[in-house]
Coordinates of C-alpha atoms and ligand atoms in Angstrom, one line a residue:
M1 CA -26.4 -62.2 -44.4
S2 CA -29.6 -60.2 -43.9
M3 CA -33.0 -61.5 -44.9
G4 CA -31.1 -64.2 -46.9
I5 CA -28.9 -61.7 -48.9
S6 CA -25.2 -61.6 -48.5
E7 CA -23.2 -58.4 -48.5
E8 CA -21.5 -59.4 -51.7
V9 CA -24.8 -59.8 -53.6
Y10 CA -26.2 -56.6 -52.1
D11 CA -23.1 -54.6 -53.2
F12 CA -23.2 -56.1 -56.7
G13 CA -26.8 -54.9 -57.0
A14 CA -26.0 -51.5 -55.5
K15 CA -23.3 -50.8 -58.0
I16 CA -25.6 -51.6 -60.9
L17 CA -28.3 -49.4 -59.4
T18 CA -26.2 -46.3 -59.3
E19 CA -25.8 -46.6 -63.1
L20 CA -29.6 -46.9 -63.5
K21 CA -30.5 -43.7 -61.7
P22 CA -31.2 -41.6 -64.9
R23 CA -33.5 -44.3 -66.3
F24 CA -35.3 -44.6 -63.0
D25 CA -35.9 -40.8 -63.0
E26 CA -37.4 -41.1 -66.4
I27 CA -39.8 -43.9 -65.2
D28 CA -40.8 -41.7 -62.3
Q29 CA -41.6 -38.9 -64.7
V30 CA -43.9 -41.2 -66.8
A31 CA -45.5 -42.3 -63.6
E32 CA -46.1 -38.7 -62.5
I33 CA -47.8 -37.9 -65.8
N34 CA -50.0 -41.1 -65.7
Q35 CA -50.8 -40.5 -62.0
L36 CA -52.2 -37.1 -62.9
K37 CA -54.1 -38.5 -65.9
V38 CA -55.9 -41.0 -63.6
L39 CA -56.5 -38.4 -60.9
G40 CA -57.8 -35.9 -63.4
A41 CA -60.2 -38.4 -64.8
M42 CA -61.4 -39.2 -61.2
Q43 CA -62.0 -35.6 -60.4
K44 CA -63.6 -34.7 -63.7
N45 CA -66.1 -37.5 -63.2
T46 CA -66.7 -36.4 -59.6
V47 CA -65.8 -39.7 -58.0
S48 CA -67.6 -39.5 -54.6
E49 CA -67.9 -41.7 -51.5
A50 CA -71.2 -43.0 -52.9
C51 CA -69.3 -44.4 -55.9
L52 CA -67.5 -46.9 -53.6
L53 CA -70.7 -48.6 -52.6
G54 CA -71.8 -51.6 -54.6
T55 CA -75.1 -52.9 -55.9
T56 CA -76.6 -56.4 -55.8
G57 CA -79.1 -58.2 -58.0
Y58 CA -79.5 -56.7 -61.4
G59 CA -77.2 -53.8 -60.6
Y60 CA -79.4 -51.2 -62.3
N61 CA -78.2 -47.6 -61.7
D62 CA -74.9 -48.7 -60.3
L63 CA -73.3 -45.2 -59.9
G64 CA -69.9 -46.5 -58.9
R65 CA -69.7 -48.9 -61.8
D66 CA -70.8 -46.4 -64.4
T67 CA -68.5 -43.7 -63.0
L68 CA -65.5 -46.0 -63.0
E69 CA -66.2 -46.8 -66.6
A70 CA -66.2 -43.1 -67.4
V71 CA -62.9 -42.8 -65.5
Y72 CA -61.3 -45.5 -67.6
A73 CA -62.7 -43.9 -70.8
D74 CA -61.3 -40.5 -69.8
T75 CA -57.9 -41.8 -68.8
F76 CA -57.5 -43.7 -72.1
H77 CA -59.2 -40.9 -74.1
T78 CA -61.9 -43.2 -75.5
E79 CA -65.6 -42.7 -76.0
D80 CA -66.6 -45.4 -73.6
A81 CA -65.4 -48.4 -71.5
L82 CA -66.6 -51.6 -70.0
V83 CA -64.8 -52.5 -66.7
R84 CA -66.3 -55.4 -65.0
P85 CA -65.7 -58.1 -62.5
Q86 CA -67.8 -60.4 -64.7
I87 CA -65.0 -60.3 -67.2
T88 CA -63.0 -63.1 -65.7
C89 CA -59.5 -62.5 -67.1
G90 CA -57.5 -61.0 -70.0
T91 CA -58.4 -63.9 -72.4
H92 CA -62.0 -63.4 -71.6
A93 CA -61.8 -59.7 -72.3
L94 CA -60.1 -60.3 -75.6
A95 CA -62.5 -63.1 -76.6
L96 CA -65.4 -60.8 -75.7
A97 CA -64.1 -57.9 -77.8
L98 CA -63.6 -60.2 -80.8
M99 CA -66.7 -62.2 -80.6
S100 CA -69.0 -59.2 -80.1
N101 CA -67.5 -57.2 -83.0
L102 CA -67.2 -59.9 -85.6
R103 CA -70.1 -61.5 -87.5
P104 CA -70.2 -64.7 -89.6
G105 CA -68.4 -64.2 -92.9
D106 CA -66.1 -61.6 -91.4
E107 CA -62.3 -62.0 -91.3
L108 CA -59.9 -61.3 -88.5
L109 CA -56.3 -60.3 -89.3
S110 CA -53.3 -60.3 -87.1
P111 CA -50.5 -58.3 -88.8
V112 CA -48.0 -58.9 -86.0
G113 CA -47.7 -62.7 -86.1
K114 CA -49.1 -65.3 -83.9
P115 CA -51.3 -64.0 -81.0
Y116 CA -51.0 -64.9 -77.4
D117 CA -51.3 -68.7 -76.8
T118 CA -54.7 -68.6 -75.2
L119 CA -56.2 -66.8 -78.2
E120 CA -55.4 -69.7 -80.5
E121 CA -58.5 -71.5 -79.2
V122 CA -60.6 -68.3 -79.2
I123 CA -59.8 -67.8 -82.9
G124 CA -59.8 -71.5 -83.8
I125 CA -56.1 -71.7 -84.9
R126 CA -56.2 -74.7 -82.6
P127 CA -59.7 -76.2 -83.0
S128 CA -62.0 -75.5 -80.0
K129 CA -65.7 -75.5 -79.2
G130 CA -67.2 -72.1 -79.6
S131 CA -64.2 -70.6 -81.4
L132 CA -64.6 -67.8 -84.0
A133 CA -63.9 -70.4 -86.7
E134 CA -66.9 -72.4 -85.6
Y135 CA -69.0 -69.3 -86.1
G136 CA -67.8 -68.7 -89.6
V137 CA -65.2 -66.0 -88.9
S138 CA -62.0 -66.7 -90.8
Y139 CA -58.5 -65.7 -89.8
R140 CA -55.4 -64.5 -91.5
Q141 CA -52.0 -63.8 -90.1
V142 CA -49.0 -61.8 -91.4
D143 CA -45.8 -62.4 -89.5
L144 CA -43.3 -59.7 -88.7
L145 CA -40.2 -59.6 -90.9
P146 CA -37.1 -61.3 -89.5
D147 CA -35.8 -57.9 -88.2
G148 CA -39.1 -57.3 -86.3
A149 CA -40.4 -54.8 -88.9
F150 CA -44.0 -54.8 -90.2
D151 CA -44.4 -56.7 -93.4
Y152 CA -46.4 -53.9 -95.1
E153 CA -46.5 -55.5 -98.5
N154 CA -48.1 -58.7 -97.2
I155 CA -50.4 -56.8 -94.8
R156 CA -51.7 -54.9 -97.8
K157 CA -52.4 -58.1 -99.7
A158 CA -54.0 -59.7 -96.7
I159 CA -56.6 -57.0 -96.3
N160 CA -59.7 -57.9 -98.4
E161 CA -63.4 -57.2 -98.6
K162 CA -64.0 -59.6 -95.6
T163 CA -61.5 -58.0 -93.3
R164 CA -63.5 -56.5 -90.4
L165 CA -61.1 -56.4 -87.5
V166 CA -57.4 -56.2 -87.0
T167 CA -55.8 -57.4 -83.8
I168 CA -52.5 -56.0 -82.6
Q169 CA -50.7 -57.5 -79.6
R170 CA -48.6 -54.8 -77.9
S171 CA -46.6 -57.0 -75.6
K172 CA -44.3 -59.8 -76.9
G173 CA -45.9 -62.2 -74.4
Y174 CA -43.8 -65.3 -74.4
Q175 CA -42.2 -64.7 -77.9
T176 CA -38.9 -63.2 -78.7
R177 CA -40.1 -60.4 -80.9
P178 CA -39.7 -56.9 -79.6
T179 CA -42.7 -55.4 -77.8
L180 CA -44.4 -52.7 -79.9
S181 CA -44.1 -49.1 -78.8
V182 CA -47.3 -47.0 -78.9
D183 CA -45.8 -45.0 -81.8
R184 CA -45.2 -48.2 -83.9
I185 CA -48.7 -49.3 -83.2
G186 CA -49.9 -45.9 -84.4
Q187 CA -48.0 -46.3 -87.6
L188 CA -49.5 -49.8 -88.2
I189 CA -53.0 -48.5 -87.5
S190 CA -52.6 -45.6 -89.9
F191 CA -51.4 -48.0 -92.6
V192 CA -54.3 -50.4 -92.1
K193 CA -56.8 -47.5 -92.1
S194 CA -55.3 -46.0 -95.3
I195 CA -56.2 -49.3 -97.0
K196 CA -59.6 -49.9 -95.4
P197 CA -60.8 -47.0 -93.1
E198 CA -63.8 -48.9 -91.7
V199 CA -61.7 -51.7 -90.3
I200 CA -61.8 -52.0 -86.5
C201 CA -58.3 -51.9 -84.9
M202 CA -58.1 -53.7 -81.6
V203 CA -55.0 -53.7 -79.4
D204 CA -54.3 -56.4 -76.8
N205 CA -52.9 -54.0 -74.2
C206 CA -52.0 -56.6 -71.6
Y207 CA -48.8 -55.6 -69.6
G208 CA -48.6 -52.3 -71.5
E209 CA -50.9 -49.9 -69.6
F210 CA -49.1 -46.9 -68.1
V211 CA -45.6 -48.0 -69.3
E212 CA -45.7 -44.9 -71.6
T213 CA -47.5 -41.6 -71.3
K214 CA -49.7 -42.6 -74.4
E215 CA -51.9 -45.6 -74.9
P216 CA -52.8 -47.2 -78.2
S217 CA -56.2 -45.5 -78.0
D218 CA -54.2 -42.2 -78.4
V219 CA -52.9 -43.3 -81.8
G220 CA -56.0 -44.5 -83.5
A221 CA -57.0 -47.9 -81.9
D222 CA -60.7 -48.4 -81.9
M223 CA -60.5 -50.7 -78.8
I224 CA -57.9 -51.5 -76.2
V225 CA -58.3 -54.5 -74.1
G226 CA -56.7 -55.8 -70.9
S227 CA -56.7 -57.6 -67.6
L228 CA -57.2 -56.1 -64.2
I229 CA -54.9 -58.6 -62.5
K230 CA -52.1 -57.0 -64.5
N231 CA -51.2 -53.3 -64.7
P232 CA -54.5 -51.4 -64.5
G233 CA -55.7 -53.2 -61.4
G234 CA -52.7 -51.9 -59.5
G235 CA -52.4 -55.2 -57.5
L236 CA -55.7 -54.5 -55.7
A237 CA -58.3 -55.7 -58.2
P238 CA -58.8 -59.4 -57.4
I239 CA -60.5 -60.1 -60.8
G240 CA -61.7 -58.3 -63.9
G241 CA -61.0 -57.1 -67.4
Y242 CA -61.6 -54.0 -69.4
I243 CA -62.4 -52.9 -72.9
A244 CA -62.1 -49.2 -73.7
G245 CA -62.8 -47.7 -77.1
R246 CA -65.4 -46.4 -79.6
K247 CA -68.9 -46.4 -78.3
E248 CA -70.2 -48.9 -80.8
C249 CA -67.4 -51.4 -80.1
V250 CA -68.0 -51.2 -76.4
E251 CA -71.7 -51.5 -76.8
N252 CA -71.3 -54.6 -78.9
A253 CA -69.1 -56.0 -76.1
A254 CA -71.6 -55.1 -73.4
Y255 CA -74.4 -56.8 -75.4
R256 CA -72.4 -59.9 -75.6
L257 CA -71.2 -59.9 -72.0
T258 CA -74.7 -59.6 -70.6
S259 CA -77.5 -59.8 -73.2
P260 CA -78.7 -58.0 -76.3
G261 CA -80.9 -55.2 -75.0
L262 CA -79.4 -55.1 -71.5
G263 CA -75.8 -54.3 -72.3
K264 CA -74.1 -52.1 -69.7
E265 CA -77.3 -51.5 -67.7
V266 CA -76.9 -54.7 -65.7
G267 CA -74.1 -56.4 -63.8
A268 CA -74.0 -55.7 -60.1
S269 CA -70.6 -54.6 -58.8
L270 CA -71.2 -56.2 -55.4
G271 CA -68.4 -55.0 -53.0
I272 CA -65.6 -54.8 -55.5
L273 CA -65.5 -51.1 -56.5
P274 CA -63.1 -49.8 -53.8
Q275 CA -60.4 -52.1 -55.0
F276 CA -61.1 -51.2 -58.7
Y277 CA -60.9 -47.5 -58.0
Q278 CA -57.9 -47.7 -55.6
G279 CA -56.1 -50.1 -57.8
F280 CA -56.5 -47.9 -60.9
F281 CA -55.3 -45.0 -58.8
L282 CA -52.2 -46.9 -57.8
A283 CA -51.6 -48.5 -61.2
P284 CA -49.2 -45.8 -62.6
T285 CA -46.7 -46.1 -59.7
V286 CA -47.1 -49.9 -59.4
T287 CA -46.3 -50.2 -63.1
A288 CA -43.3 -48.0 -62.5
S289 CA -42.1 -50.4 -59.8
A290 CA -42.5 -53.3 -62.1
L291 CA -40.6 -51.5 -64.9
K292 CA -37.7 -50.7 -62.5
A293 CA -37.6 -54.3 -61.5
A294 CA -37.4 -55.5 -65.1
I295 CA -34.6 -53.1 -65.9
F296 CA -32.7 -54.0 -62.8
A297 CA -32.9 -57.7 -63.5
A298 CA -31.9 -57.1 -67.2
N299 CA -28.8 -55.3 -66.1
I300 CA -27.8 -57.7 -63.4
Y301 CA -28.1 -60.8 -65.6
E302 CA -26.7 -59.1 -68.7
R303 CA -23.6 -58.2 -66.6
L304 CA -23.2 -61.8 -65.6
G305 CA -23.2 -62.9 -69.3
F306 CA -26.8 -64.2 -69.8
P307 CA -28.8 -63.1 -72.8
V308 CA -31.7 -60.9 -71.8
I309 CA -34.7 -59.6 -73.7
P310 CA -35.1 -56.6 -73.7
N311 CA -31.5 -55.8 -73.1
G312 CA -30.2 -53.6 -70.3
T313 CA -30.4 -50.3 -72.2
E314 CA -33.3 -50.5 -74.7
S315 CA -36.5 -48.6 -74.2
R316 CA -39.4 -50.4 -72.6
H317 CA -42.9 -50.9 -73.8
D318 CA -44.1 -53.6 -71.4
I319 CA -43.1 -55.0 -68.0
I320 CA -41.9 -58.4 -69.0
Q321 CA -38.2 -59.4 -68.8
A322 CA -36.8 -62.6 -70.2
V323 CA -33.5 -64.0 -69.0
T324 CA -32.0 -67.0 -70.8
F325 CA -30.0 -69.3 -68.5
G326 CA -29.2 -72.0 -71.0
K327 CA -29.8 -74.8 -68.5
P328 CA -32.7 -76.0 -66.3
E329 CA -30.8 -75.4 -63.0
G330 CA -30.6 -71.7 -63.7
V331 CA -34.4 -71.4 -64.4
I332 CA -35.2 -73.3 -61.2
A333 CA -32.7 -71.4 -59.0
F334 CA -34.1 -68.1 -60.2
C335 CA -37.7 -69.1 -59.5
E336 CA -36.8 -70.4 -56.1
G337 CA -35.2 -67.1 -55.2
I338 CA -38.3 -65.1 -56.4
Q339 CA -40.6 -67.5 -54.4
A340 CA -38.4 -67.1 -51.3
A341 CA -38.8 -63.3 -51.5
A342 CA -42.6 -63.5 -51.6
P343 CA -45.0 -62.1 -49.0
V344 CA -47.2 -65.1 -49.3
D345 CA -46.0 -68.7 -49.5
S346 CA -42.4 -67.8 -49.2
H347 CA -41.8 -71.1 -47.4
V348 CA -42.8 -73.3 -50.4
T349 CA -40.3 -74.5 -53.0
P350 CA -41.6 -74.2 -56.6
E351 CA -41.1 -77.3 -58.8
P352 CA -41.5 -77.9 -62.5
W353 CA -44.9 -79.6 -63.3
D354 CA -46.9 -80.7 -66.4
M355 CA -49.1 -77.7 -66.9
P356 CA -52.2 -78.2 -69.1
G357 CA -51.7 -76.8 -72.6
Y358 CA -47.9 -76.8 -72.5
D359 CA -45.5 -79.3 -74.1
A360 CA -42.8 -79.1 -71.5
K361 CA -42.8 -78.9 -67.7
V362 CA -43.2 -75.4 -66.4
I363 CA -41.9 -73.9 -63.1
M364 CA -43.7 -70.9 -61.6
A365 CA -42.8 -68.6 -58.7
A366 CA -45.8 -66.8 -57.5
G367 CA -46.3 -65.8 -53.9
A368 CA -49.1 -63.3 -54.6
F369 CA -52.0 -61.8 -52.7
V370 CA -54.2 -62.3 -55.7
S371 CA -53.9 -65.8 -57.2
G372 CA -52.2 -65.7 -60.6
S373 CA -51.6 -62.0 -60.5
S374 CA -48.7 -61.1 -62.7
I375 CA -48.5 -57.4 -61.7
E376 CA -47.2 -58.9 -58.4
L377 CA -43.6 -60.2 -58.4
S378 CA -43.7 -63.5 -60.3
A379 CA -41.7 -65.6 -62.7
D380 CA -42.1 -68.7 -64.8
G381 CA -40.2 -70.7 -67.2
P382 CA -40.7 -73.8 -69.4
I383 CA -38.1 -76.5 -68.7
K384 CA -36.9 -76.7 -72.3
E385 CA -34.4 -75.0 -74.7
P386 CA -33.3 -72.3 -74.4
Y387 CA -34.1 -72.4 -70.7
A388 CA -35.4 -68.9 -70.3
V389 CA -37.3 -67.4 -67.4
Y390 CA -40.0 -64.8 -67.9
F391 CA -40.1 -62.4 -65.0
Q392 CA -42.6 -59.6 -64.3
G393 CA -44.3 -57.4 -61.7
G394 CA -43.5 -56.0 -58.3
L395 CA -46.0 -54.0 -56.4
T396 CA -43.3 -51.9 -54.7
W397 CA -39.8 -51.3 -56.0
P398 CA -38.1 -52.2 -52.7
H399 CA -39.8 -55.6 -52.8
A400 CA -39.0 -56.2 -56.4
K401 CA -35.4 -55.3 -55.8
Y402 CA -35.3 -57.7 -52.9
G403 CA -36.8 -60.5 -55.0
I404 CA -34.2 -60.0 -57.8
L405 CA -31.3 -60.0 -55.3
R406 CA -32.8 -63.1 -53.7
S407 CA -32.8 -64.8 -57.2
L408 CA -29.2 -63.8 -57.6
Q409 CA -28.3 -65.2 -54.2
S410 CA -30.0 -68.5 -55.1
L411 CA -28.0 -68.8 -58.3
K412 CA -24.8 -68.0 -56.5
A413 CA -25.5 -70.6 -53.8
K414 CA -25.8 -73.2 -56.5
G415 CA -22.6 -72.1 -58.1
L416 CA -24.4 -71.0 -61.3
V417 CA -22.9 -67.5 -61.2
V418 CA -19.7 -65.9 -60.1
L419 CA -19.9 -62.3 -59.0
Ligands
PLP1 C1 -51.8 -62.1 -70.0 C2 -52.0 -61.9 -71.4 C3 -53.2 -62.3 -72.1 C4 -54.3 -63.2 -71.4 O1 -54.6 -62.8 -70.1 P1 -55.1 -63.9 -69.0 O2 -55.6 -62.9 -68.0 O3 -53.9 -64.7 -68.6 O4 -56.2 -64.7 -69.6 C5 -53.4 -62.0 -73.4 N1 -52.4 -61.3 -74.1 C6 -51.3 -60.9 -73.5 C7 -50.3 -60.2 -74.3 C8 -51.1 -61.2 -72.2 O5 -49.9 -60.8 -71.6

């Protein structure tokens, strides 16, 4: 036993790792391309020491903030970007993008099925104060076909004279559909625009940034939206969200975030810019670590006979890994192992609890430097059928590897797996 891992568990992992070498090499190549993309954008916009200083008060002429937004825009090949600590989380960024670009009488369409849980209240699928529905924005949804394909026929029928914005969620989130590749998103956007060219196509890019060498903005998306406590914050951003896209879309969002007339001109960055810059700089390699972790976990648990989504060999378009244990003890043991491997709060034992908004108890493992950060090694699972755990993150590959081995050790100690 060393650091809580037995030789048997370590060797089991080591054997699987040797088979993964070619895939890890591919991930490193993607990281290299994305690293240079970010670096190139920083150099082109002459990021300087002065950019790391913050402003206070109104935040007029905040060189660092404005330059960072240009860096995001250049990295994602968009006209403009809004990258702010005043955007509190991913849901806020998405709500902002939607509410600022839709007007009463407009219709929102999701052609990829139900959006992320927290968006149900933003849209008004579940009634909520201040939802788009309350402001007279209607909503339509076309589900994916049973095999995961786009239902082109019904998407065509759903697009009408009111359709103003189409929202496409890249990551599967907590559903079982496959995550969309950037190429598939591109095909969908082309189809939508062939029917109605002026429609705004927005992509919920959460968990997808830097997983591929292209982003949805490279294949026609008018806006891509995400959270800085996921991939693009690189683990260093302690808060924030971004919207990158066409100038008009970003301007609408800025007018909504601050005020009509003020837009991007205000919003002091305080002292946060060094973490935003450095986090974005690290994001490609941090995302690569998280991807390796997801693939390693998939292969370990697939080998042991548990259903895993995505499976051990398929290509990846986000950093989330689902493992189905089929019984609560498996979910709990897995989360206990991840928690025990954490740099913060490794001494606590996670327990299932009644989380607001969920219909079953949920267990979470999160020993993160940034509260709730899911680019850091983390796992959670609802204590209900089919007893699946959702696993993501890992700031460094050695730590993520250790966390996964620790989860395996925990399952083994409880007699839930035989190696
Ligand atoms: C995380 C996530 C969100 C919401 O982000 P929060 O920061 O948790 O509010 C939205 N969509 C997807 C696909 C996500 O993964």
